Coordinates of C-alpha atoms in Angstrom, one line a residue:
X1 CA -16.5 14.9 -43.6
X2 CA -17.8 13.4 -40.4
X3 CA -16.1 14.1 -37.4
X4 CA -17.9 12.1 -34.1
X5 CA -17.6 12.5 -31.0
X6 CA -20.8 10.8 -29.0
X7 CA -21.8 7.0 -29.2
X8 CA -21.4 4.0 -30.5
X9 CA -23.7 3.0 -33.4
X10 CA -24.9 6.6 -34.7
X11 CA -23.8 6.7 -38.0
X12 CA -25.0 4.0 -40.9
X13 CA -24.0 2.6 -43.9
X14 CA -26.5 4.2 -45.7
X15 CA -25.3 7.7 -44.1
X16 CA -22.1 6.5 -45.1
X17 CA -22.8 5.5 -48.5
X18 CA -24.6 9.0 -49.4
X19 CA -21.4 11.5 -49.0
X20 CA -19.6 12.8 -51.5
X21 CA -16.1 10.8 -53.5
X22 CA -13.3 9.7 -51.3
X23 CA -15.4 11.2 -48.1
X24 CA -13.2 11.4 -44.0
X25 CA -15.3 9.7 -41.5
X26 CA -13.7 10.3 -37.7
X27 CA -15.3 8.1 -35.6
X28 CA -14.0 8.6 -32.5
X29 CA -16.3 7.6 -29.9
X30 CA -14.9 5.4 -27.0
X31 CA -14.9 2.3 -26.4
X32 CA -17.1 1.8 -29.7
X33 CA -16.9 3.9 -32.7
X34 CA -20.2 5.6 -34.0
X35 CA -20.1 2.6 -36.7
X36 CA -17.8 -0.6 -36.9
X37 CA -14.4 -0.4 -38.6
X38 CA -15.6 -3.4 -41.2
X39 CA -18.8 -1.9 -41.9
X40 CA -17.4 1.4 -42.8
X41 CA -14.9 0.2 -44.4
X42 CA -17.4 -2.6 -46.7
X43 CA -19.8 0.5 -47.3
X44 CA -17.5 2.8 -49.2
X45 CA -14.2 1.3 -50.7
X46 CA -13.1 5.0 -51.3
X47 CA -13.3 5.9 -47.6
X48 CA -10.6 7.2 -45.6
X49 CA -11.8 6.3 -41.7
X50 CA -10.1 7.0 -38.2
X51 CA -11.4 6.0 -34.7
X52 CA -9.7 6.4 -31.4
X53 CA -9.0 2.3 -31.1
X54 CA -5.6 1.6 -31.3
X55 CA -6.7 -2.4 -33.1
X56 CA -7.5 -0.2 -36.1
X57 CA -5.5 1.7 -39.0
X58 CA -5.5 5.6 -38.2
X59 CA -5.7 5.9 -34.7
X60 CA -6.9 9.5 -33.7
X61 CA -5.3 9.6 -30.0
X62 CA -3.9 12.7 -27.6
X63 CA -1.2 11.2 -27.2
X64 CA 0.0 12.1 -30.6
X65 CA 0.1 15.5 -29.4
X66 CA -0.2 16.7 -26.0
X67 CA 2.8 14.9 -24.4
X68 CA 5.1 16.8 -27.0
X69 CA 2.8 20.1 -26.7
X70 CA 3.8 20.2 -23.3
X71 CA 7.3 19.0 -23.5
X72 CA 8.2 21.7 -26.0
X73 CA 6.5 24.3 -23.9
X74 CA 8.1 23.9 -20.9
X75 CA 11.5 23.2 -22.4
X76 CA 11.4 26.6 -24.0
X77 CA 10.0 28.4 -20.8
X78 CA 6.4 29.4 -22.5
X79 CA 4.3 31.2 -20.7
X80 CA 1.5 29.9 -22.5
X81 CA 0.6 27.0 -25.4
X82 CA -0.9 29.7 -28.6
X83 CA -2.1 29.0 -31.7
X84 CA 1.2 29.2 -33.5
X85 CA 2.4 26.3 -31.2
X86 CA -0.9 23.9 -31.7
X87 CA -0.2 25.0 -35.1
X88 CA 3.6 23.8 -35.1
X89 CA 2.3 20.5 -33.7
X90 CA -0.2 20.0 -36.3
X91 CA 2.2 20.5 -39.5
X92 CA 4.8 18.3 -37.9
X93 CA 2.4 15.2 -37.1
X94 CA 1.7 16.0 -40.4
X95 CA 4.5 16.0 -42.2
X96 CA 5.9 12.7 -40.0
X97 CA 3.5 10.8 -41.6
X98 CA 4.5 11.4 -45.4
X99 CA 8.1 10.5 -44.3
X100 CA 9.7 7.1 -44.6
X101 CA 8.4 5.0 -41.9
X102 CA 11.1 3.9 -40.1
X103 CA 12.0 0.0 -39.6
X104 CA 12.0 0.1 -35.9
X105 CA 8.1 1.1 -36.7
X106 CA 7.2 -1.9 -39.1
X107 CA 8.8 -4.0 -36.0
X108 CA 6.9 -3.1 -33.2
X109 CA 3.5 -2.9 -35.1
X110 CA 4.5 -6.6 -37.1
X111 CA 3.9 -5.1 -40.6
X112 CA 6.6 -4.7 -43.6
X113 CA 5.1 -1.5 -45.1
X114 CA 3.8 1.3 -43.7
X115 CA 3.2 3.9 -46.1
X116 CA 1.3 7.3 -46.5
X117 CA -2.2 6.3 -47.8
X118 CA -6.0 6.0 -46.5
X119 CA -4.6 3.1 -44.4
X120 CA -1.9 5.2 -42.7
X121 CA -2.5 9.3 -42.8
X122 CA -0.8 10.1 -39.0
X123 CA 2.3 9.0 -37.4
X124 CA 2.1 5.2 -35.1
X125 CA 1.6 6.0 -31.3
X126 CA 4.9 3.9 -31.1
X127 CA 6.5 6.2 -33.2
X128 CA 10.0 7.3 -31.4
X129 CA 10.1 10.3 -34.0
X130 CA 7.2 12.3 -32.2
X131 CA 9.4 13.8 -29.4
X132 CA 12.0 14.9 -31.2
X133 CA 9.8 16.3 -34.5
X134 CA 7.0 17.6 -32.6
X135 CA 8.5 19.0 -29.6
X136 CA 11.3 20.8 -31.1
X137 CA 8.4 22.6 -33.6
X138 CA 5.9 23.6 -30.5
X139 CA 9.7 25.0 -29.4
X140 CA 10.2 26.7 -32.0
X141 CA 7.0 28.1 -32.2
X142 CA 7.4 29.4 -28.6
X143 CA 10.2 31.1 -29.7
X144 CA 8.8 32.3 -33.0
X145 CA 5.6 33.7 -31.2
X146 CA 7.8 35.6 -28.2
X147 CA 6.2 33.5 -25.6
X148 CA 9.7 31.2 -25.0
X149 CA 11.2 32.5 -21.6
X150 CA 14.5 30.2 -22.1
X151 CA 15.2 30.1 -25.6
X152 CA 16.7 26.7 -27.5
X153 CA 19.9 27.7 -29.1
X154 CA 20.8 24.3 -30.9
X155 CA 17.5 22.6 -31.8
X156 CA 19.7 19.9 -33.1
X157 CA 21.2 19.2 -29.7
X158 CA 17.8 19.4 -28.1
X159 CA 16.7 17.0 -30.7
X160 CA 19.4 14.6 -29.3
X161 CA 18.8 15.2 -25.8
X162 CA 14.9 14.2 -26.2
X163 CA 15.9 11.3 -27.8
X164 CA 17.9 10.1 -24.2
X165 CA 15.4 11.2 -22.2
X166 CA 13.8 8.4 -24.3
X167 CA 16.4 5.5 -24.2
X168 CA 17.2 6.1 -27.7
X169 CA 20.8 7.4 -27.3
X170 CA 22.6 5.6 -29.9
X171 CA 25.1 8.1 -30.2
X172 CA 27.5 5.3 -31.2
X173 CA 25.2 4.4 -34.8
X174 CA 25.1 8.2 -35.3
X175 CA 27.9 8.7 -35.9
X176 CA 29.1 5.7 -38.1
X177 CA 26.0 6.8 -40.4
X178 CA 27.3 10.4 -40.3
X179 CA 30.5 8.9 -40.9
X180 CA 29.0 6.9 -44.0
X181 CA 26.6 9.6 -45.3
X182 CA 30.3 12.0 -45.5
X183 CA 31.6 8.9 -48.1
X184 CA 28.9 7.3 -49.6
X185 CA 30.4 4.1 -51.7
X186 CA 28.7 1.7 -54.2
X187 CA 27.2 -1.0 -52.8
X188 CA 25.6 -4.4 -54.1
X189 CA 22.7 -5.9 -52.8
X190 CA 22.8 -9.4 -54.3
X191 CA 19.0 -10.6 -53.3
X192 CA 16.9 -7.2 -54.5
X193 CA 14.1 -9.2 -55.4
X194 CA 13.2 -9.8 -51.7
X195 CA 11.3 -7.3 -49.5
X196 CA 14.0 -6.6 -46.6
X197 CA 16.7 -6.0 -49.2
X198 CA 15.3 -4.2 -51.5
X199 CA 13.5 -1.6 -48.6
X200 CA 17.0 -1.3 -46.8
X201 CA 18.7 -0.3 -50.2
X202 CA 15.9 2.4 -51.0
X203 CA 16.3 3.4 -47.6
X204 CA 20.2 3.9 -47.3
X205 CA 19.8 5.9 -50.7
X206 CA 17.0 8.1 -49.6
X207 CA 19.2 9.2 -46.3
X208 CA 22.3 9.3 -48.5
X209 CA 24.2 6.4 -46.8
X210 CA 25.0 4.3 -50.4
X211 CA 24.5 4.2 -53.9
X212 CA 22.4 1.1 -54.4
X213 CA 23.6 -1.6 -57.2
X214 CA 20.6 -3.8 -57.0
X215 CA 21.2 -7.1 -58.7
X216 CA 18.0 -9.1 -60.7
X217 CA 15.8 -8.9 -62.9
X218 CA 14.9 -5.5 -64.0
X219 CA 11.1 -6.2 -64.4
X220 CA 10.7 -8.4 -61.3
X221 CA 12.6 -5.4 -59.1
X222 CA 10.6 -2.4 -60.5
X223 CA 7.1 -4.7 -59.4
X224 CA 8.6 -5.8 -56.2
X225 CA 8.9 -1.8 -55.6
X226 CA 5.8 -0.9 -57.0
X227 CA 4.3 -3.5 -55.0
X228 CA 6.0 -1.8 -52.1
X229 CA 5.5 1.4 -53.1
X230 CA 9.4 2.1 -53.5
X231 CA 11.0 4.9 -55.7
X232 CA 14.1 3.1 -57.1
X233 CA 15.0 6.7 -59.1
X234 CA 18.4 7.1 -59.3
X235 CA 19.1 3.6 -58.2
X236 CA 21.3 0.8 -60.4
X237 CA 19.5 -2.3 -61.5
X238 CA 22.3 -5.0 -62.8
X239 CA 20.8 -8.0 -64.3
X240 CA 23.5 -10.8 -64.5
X241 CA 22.2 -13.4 -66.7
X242 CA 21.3 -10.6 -69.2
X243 CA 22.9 -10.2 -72.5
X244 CA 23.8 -7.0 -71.9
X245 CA 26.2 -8.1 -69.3
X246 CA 27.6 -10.7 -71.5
X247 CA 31.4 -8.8 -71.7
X248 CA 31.4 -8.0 -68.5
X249 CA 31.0 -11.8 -67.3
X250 CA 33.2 -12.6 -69.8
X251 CA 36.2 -10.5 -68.3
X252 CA 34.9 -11.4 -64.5
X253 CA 35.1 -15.5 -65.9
X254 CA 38.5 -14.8 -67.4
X255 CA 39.8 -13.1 -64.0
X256 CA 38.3 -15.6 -61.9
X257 CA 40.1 -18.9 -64.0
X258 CA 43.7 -17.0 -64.2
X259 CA 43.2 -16.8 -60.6
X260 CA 42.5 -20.0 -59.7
X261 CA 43.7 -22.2 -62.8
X262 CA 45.6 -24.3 -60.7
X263 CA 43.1 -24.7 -58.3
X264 CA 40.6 -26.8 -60.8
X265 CA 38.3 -24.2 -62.3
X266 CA 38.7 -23.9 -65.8
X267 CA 37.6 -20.5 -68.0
X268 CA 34.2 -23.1 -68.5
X269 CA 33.5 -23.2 -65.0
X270 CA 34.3 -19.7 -64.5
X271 CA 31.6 -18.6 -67.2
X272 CA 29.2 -20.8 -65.5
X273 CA 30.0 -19.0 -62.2
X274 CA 29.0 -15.9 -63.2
X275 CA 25.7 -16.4 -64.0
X276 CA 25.0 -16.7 -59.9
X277 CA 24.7 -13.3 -58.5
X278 CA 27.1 -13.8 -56.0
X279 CA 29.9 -14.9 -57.8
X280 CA 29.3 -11.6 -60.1
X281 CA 28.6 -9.3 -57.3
X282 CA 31.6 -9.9 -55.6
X283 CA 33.7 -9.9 -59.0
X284 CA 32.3 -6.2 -59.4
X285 CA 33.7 -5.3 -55.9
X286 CA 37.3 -7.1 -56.8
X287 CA 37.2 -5.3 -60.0
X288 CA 36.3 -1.7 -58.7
X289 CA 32.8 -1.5 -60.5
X290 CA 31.6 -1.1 -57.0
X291 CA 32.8 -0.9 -53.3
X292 CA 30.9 -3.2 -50.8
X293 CA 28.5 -5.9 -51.1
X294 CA 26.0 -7.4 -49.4
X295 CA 24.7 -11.0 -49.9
X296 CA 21.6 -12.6 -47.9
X297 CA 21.9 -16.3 -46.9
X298 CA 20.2 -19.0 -45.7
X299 CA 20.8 -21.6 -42.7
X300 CA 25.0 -22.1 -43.0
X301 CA 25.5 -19.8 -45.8
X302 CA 28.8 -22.1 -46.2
X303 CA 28.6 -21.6 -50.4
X304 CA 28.6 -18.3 -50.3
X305 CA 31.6 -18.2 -47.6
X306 CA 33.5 -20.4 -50.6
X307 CA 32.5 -18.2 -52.8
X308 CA 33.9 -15.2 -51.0
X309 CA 37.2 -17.1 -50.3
X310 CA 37.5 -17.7 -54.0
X311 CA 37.0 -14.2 -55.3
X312 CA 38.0 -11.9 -52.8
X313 CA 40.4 -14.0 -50.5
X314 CA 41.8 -13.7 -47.2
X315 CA 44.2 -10.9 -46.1
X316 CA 47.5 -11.4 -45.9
X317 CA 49.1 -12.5 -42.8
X318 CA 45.5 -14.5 -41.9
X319 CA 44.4 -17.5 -42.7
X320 CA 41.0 -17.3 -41.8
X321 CA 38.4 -14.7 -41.8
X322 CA 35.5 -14.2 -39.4
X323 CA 32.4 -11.9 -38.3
X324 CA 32.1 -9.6 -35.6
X325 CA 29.1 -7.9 -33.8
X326 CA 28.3 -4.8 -31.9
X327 CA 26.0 -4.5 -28.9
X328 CA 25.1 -1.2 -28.0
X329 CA 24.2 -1.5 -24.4
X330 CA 23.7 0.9 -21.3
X331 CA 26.9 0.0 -20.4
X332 CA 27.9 1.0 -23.5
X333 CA 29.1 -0.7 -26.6
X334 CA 30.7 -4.5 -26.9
X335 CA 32.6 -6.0 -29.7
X336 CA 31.5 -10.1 -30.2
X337 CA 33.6 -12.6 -32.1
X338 CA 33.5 -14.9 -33.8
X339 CA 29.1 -14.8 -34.7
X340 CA 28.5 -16.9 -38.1
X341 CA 31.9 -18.0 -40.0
X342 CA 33.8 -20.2 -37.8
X343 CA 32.6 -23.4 -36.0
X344 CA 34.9 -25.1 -33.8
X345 CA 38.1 -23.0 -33.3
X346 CA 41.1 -24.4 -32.7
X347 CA 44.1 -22.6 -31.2
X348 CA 44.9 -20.9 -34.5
X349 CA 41.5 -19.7 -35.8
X350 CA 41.2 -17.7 -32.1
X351 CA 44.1 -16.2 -32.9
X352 CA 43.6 -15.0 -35.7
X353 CA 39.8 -14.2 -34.6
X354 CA 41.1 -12.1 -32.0
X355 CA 44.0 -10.1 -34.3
X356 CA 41.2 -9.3 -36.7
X357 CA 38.8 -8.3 -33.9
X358 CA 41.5 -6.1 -32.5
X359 CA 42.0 -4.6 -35.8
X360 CA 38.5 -4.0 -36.1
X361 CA 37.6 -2.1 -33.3
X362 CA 40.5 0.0 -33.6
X363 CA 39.2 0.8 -36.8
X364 CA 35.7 2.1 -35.4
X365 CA 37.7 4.5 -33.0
X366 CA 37.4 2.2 -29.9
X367 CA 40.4 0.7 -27.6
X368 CA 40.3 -2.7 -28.1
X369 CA 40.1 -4.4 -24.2
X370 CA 39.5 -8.0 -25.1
X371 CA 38.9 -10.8 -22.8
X372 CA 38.9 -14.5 -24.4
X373 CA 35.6 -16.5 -22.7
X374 CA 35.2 -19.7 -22.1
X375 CA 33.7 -21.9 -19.0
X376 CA 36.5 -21.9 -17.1
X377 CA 39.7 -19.6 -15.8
X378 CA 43.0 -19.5 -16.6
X379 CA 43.8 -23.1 -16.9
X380 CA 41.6 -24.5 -13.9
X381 CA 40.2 -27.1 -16.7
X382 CA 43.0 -28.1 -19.3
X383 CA 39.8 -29.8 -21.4
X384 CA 39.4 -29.7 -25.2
X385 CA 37.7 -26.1 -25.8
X386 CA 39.3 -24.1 -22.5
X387 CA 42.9 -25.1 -23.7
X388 CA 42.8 -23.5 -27.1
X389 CA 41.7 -21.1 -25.8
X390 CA 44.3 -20.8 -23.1
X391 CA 47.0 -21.8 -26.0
X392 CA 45.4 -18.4 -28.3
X393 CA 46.3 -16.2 -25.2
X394 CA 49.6 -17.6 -24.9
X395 CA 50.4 -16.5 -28.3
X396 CA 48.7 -13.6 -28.1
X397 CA 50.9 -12.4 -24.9
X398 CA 54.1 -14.2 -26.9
X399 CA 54.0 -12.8 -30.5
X400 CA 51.1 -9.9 -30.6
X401 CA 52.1 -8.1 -27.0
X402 CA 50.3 -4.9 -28.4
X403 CA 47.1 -6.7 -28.0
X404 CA 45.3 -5.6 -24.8
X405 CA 44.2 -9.4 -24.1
X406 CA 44.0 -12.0 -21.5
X407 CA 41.9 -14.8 -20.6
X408 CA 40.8 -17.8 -20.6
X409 CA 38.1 -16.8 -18.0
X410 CA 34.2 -16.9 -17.4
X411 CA 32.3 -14.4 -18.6
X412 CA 31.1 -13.0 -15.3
X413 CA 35.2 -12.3 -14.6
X414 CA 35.2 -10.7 -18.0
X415 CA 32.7 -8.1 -17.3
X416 CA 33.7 -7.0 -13.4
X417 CA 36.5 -5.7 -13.6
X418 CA 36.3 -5.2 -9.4
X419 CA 35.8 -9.4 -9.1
X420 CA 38.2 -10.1 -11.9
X421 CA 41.0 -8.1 -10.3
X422 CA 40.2 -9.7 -6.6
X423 CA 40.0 -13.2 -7.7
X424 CA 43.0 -13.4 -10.1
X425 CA 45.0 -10.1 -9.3
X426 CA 47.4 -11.4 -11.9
X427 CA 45.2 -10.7 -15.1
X428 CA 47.2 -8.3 -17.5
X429 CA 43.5 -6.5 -17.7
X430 CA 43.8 -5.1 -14.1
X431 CA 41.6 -2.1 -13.8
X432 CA 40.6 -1.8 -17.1
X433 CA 36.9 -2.3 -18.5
X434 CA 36.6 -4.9 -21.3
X435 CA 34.8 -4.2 -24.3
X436 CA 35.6 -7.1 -26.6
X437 CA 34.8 -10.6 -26.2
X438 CA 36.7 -13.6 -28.2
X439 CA 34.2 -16.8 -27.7
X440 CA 35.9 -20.2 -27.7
X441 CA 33.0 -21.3 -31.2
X442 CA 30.4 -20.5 -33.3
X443 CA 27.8 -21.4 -30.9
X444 CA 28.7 -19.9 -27.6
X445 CA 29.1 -16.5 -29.7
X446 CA 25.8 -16.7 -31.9
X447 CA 24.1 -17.7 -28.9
X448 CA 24.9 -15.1 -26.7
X449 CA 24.0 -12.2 -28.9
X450 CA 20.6 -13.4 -30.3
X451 CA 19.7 -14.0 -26.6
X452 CA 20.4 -10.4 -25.6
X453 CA 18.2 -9.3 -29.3
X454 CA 15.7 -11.0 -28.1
X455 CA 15.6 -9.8 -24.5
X456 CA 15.9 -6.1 -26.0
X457 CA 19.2 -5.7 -23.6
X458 CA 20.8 -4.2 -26.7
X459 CA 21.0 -3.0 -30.4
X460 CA 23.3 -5.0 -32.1
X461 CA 24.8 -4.4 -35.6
X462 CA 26.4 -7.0 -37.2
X463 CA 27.3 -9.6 -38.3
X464 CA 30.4 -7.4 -40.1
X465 CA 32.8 -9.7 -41.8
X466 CA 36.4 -9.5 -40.6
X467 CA 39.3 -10.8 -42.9
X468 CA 38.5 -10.6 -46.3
X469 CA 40.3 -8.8 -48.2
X470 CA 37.5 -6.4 -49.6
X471 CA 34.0 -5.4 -48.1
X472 CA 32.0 -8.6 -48.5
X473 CA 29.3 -8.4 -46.1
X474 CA 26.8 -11.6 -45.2
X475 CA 23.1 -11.4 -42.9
X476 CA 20.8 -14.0 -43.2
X477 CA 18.2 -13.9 -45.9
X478 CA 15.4 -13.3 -43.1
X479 CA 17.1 -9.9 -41.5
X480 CA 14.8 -7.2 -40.4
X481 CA 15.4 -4.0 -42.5
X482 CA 17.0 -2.0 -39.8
X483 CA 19.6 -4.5 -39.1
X484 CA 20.4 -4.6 -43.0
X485 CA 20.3 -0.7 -43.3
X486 CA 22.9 -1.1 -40.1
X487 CA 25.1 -3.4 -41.9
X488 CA 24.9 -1.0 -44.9
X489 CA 26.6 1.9 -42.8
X490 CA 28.9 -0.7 -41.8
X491 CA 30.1 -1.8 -45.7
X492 CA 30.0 2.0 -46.5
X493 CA 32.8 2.3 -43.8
X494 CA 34.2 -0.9 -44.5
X495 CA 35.1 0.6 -47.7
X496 CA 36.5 3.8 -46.8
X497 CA 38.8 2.0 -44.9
X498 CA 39.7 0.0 -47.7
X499 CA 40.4 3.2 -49.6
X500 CA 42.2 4.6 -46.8
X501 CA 44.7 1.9 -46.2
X502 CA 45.3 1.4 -49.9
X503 CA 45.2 4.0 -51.4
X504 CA 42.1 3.1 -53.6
X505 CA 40.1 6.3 -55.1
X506 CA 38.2 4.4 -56.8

């Protein structure tokens, strides 16, 4: 072991190349370690190195530790920091580092793996995990040792409050992934042969979200994971095309053609179908061989919206189906519609945008306040795009008056409630704070919530598929893993509300 702590350029490959197997070099000098990161590195393949620069793997840095030292001292009242509590600190940095690495921490340092190994043995700076892990231990400790003058009570509370001294109160995703972690379901992941997927499915497994159907090739999956260094224990692996799955396409193809004999596809075409993972994933959801699925897609995704149209359908009472997402802001959350399935709307697709909306929020234990957006307000422009609009909200008020709704109106009228009830003191909305918005297409809607993701104004979640009539779930092919592991909580509840309402134990 070398531990530095002086100058740049002290230590040489030949120093480095004459310790013992699998030797720890910290060099830790500043600005300049006591030898280059490449020439260490190129000296002894077996090397685990650290250095204080934040460019390199293993950065050895204070503020790993002190900032959490001290918050969990003076939370508890100590009267001083001891050993045990250094101590505390140490074994929690520790053990944070042989956990799964969070997705939010792959973001923000641009990699798709972090793992425990020689290039990763401490917890990321970036880390939002430290304050809560490490200060609640030193706390602990405090209290452990007899130095804590205000005892914690509920560690689990304090763990929660750290977290909003941070910004990270997402109290709203807590609870639909303690809500899904109470029920997990069966879900299908239709591309596991790509990265994102296949780390979101391990992931929602390993925190007890799901059960994982992963749907390839058996052999390509297990060296995807092994590439990725990915458990897949106790996970399904479904290959389609396989012989062994040759009865249950079979019934799936026979299903799907009595279904839809009259609509042109023959038992033939229906065999064909079920070959594509898609068309066999979803047939294991219609059948009850699993609850939810999830499908990746590319630009459009338009086949794979046919394809859930012709297995799973459109519930009754609807004639169209949709996607919704959620922004959890500061000013707290916001329910978006329509964000991928439907293009240009006329009166009758908002309509039935908005019912399903309504529906949907109710669902996730929120009052549904919706205001329908569009460039204009309340018929000051009778132009195509502002009057179907202003024609949805007339049936709305007409044959759904249970629907807290009104518009059409800008968005800015939409979100102040004060200025909204000035301008137009009519609005059936008066005094209330909306928390659903309808947009008037695809592109106003889609627009507006990648604009806020990118701007980091909220977390969103989404896109979850309104209409159907079974948990059919679709994110584009390129989804980070958090927002795939978000959408997995979302199917998992999808589904217990399909149990719920029918009566399906499956």
């Amino acid at each position: 072991v070398f531990l530095g702590l002086s100058v740049k350029d002290v230590v040489t490959r030949e120093m480095v190349q004459a310790m013992a197997p699998r030797p720890i070099v910290f060099a830790l000098a500043n600005p300049d370690p006591e030898i280059a990161y490449d020439e260490a590195i190129a000296s002894r393949p077996d090397l685990i190195f650290a250095t204080g620069r934040s460019d390199y793997p293993n950065q050895i840095n204070n503020v790993l530790g002190f900032p959490y030292i001290f918050r969990g001292a003076i939370d508890s009242g100590a009267t001083e920091i001891n050993e045990a509590m250094e101590l505390a600190a140490v074994h929690a940095i520790a053990d944070l580092a042989k956990r799964t690495v969070p997705p939010i921490v792959n973001a923000a340092y641009k990699m798709n793996n972090i793992k425990f190994g020689p290039q990763y043995i401490l917890p990321k700076a970036l880390d939002p995990r430290l304050i809560t892990v490490v200060s609640s231990a030193v706390a602990k400790a405090a209290m452990d040792s007899g130095v804590a003058t205000r005892p914690i009570k509920d560690l689990d509370a304090y763990r929660l409050e750290l977290r909003k001294l941070m910004g990270y109160d997402d109290k709203l995703l807590r609870r639909f992934t303690e809500e899904a972690k109470r029920q997990p379901k069966r879900v299908v992941f239709a591309q596991a042969n790509t990265d994102n997927m296949l780390q979101a499915a391990v992931y929602a497994f390993q925190h007890g979200t799901c059960y994982p159907i992963l749907l390839g090739n058996e052999e390509m999956i297990a060296k995807r994971a092994k590439k990725l260094d990915l458990d897949l224990k106790g996970i399904t692996i479904v290959n389609p095309r396989h012989d062994r799955e040759a009865a249950r396409r079979k019934k799936f193809a026979g299903l799907l053609a009595g279904k839809h004999q009259r609509d042109g596809i023959n038992l033939m075409e229906a065999s064909e179908k079920m070959y594509d993972r898609n068309y066999f994933g979803m047939m294991m959801v219609e059948t009850g061989d699993a609850d939810a699925f999830i499908t990746g897609t590319y630009a459009g995704g338009g086949n794979t919206v046919k394809i859930a149209k012709e297995v799973i359908g459109i519930k009754p009472g609807y004639d169209h189906f949709a996607t919704m997402h959620i922004l959890n802001t500061k000013r707290g959350a916001f329910f978006i519609a329509d964000t991928s399935i439907n293009h240009n709307n006329d009166t009758a697709e908002l309509v039935d945008i908005a019912r399903l909306t309504h529906e949907a929020v109710k669902n996730y234990a929120h009052y549904p306040v919706m205001a329908m957006v569009s460039y204009s307000n309340f018929g000051s422009n009778p132009e195509h795009g502002p009057i179907e609009i202003h024609e949805a909200v007339n049936v709305l008020h007409e044959q759904y008056p249970h629907i807290t709704v009104d518009g059409e109106m800008q968005i800015q009228y939409a979100l102040n409630k004060q200025l909204r009830d000035k301008t137009f003191p009519f609005n059936t909305l008066k005094g209330k704070d909306v928390n659903t918005l309808v947009f008037p297409n695809l592109s106003a809607a889609n627009t507006v919530f990648q604009m806020l993701l990118e701007m980091g104004a909220a977390e969103v979640i989404g896109p979850i598929q309104i209409g159907l009539n079974k948990p059919i779930h679709f994110t584009s092919i390129h989804t980070p893993v958090r927002d795939i592991v978000n959408l997995v909580t979302m199917a998992v509840i999808d589904a217990a509300v399909y149990e719920r309402v029918n009566g399906d134990k499956r």
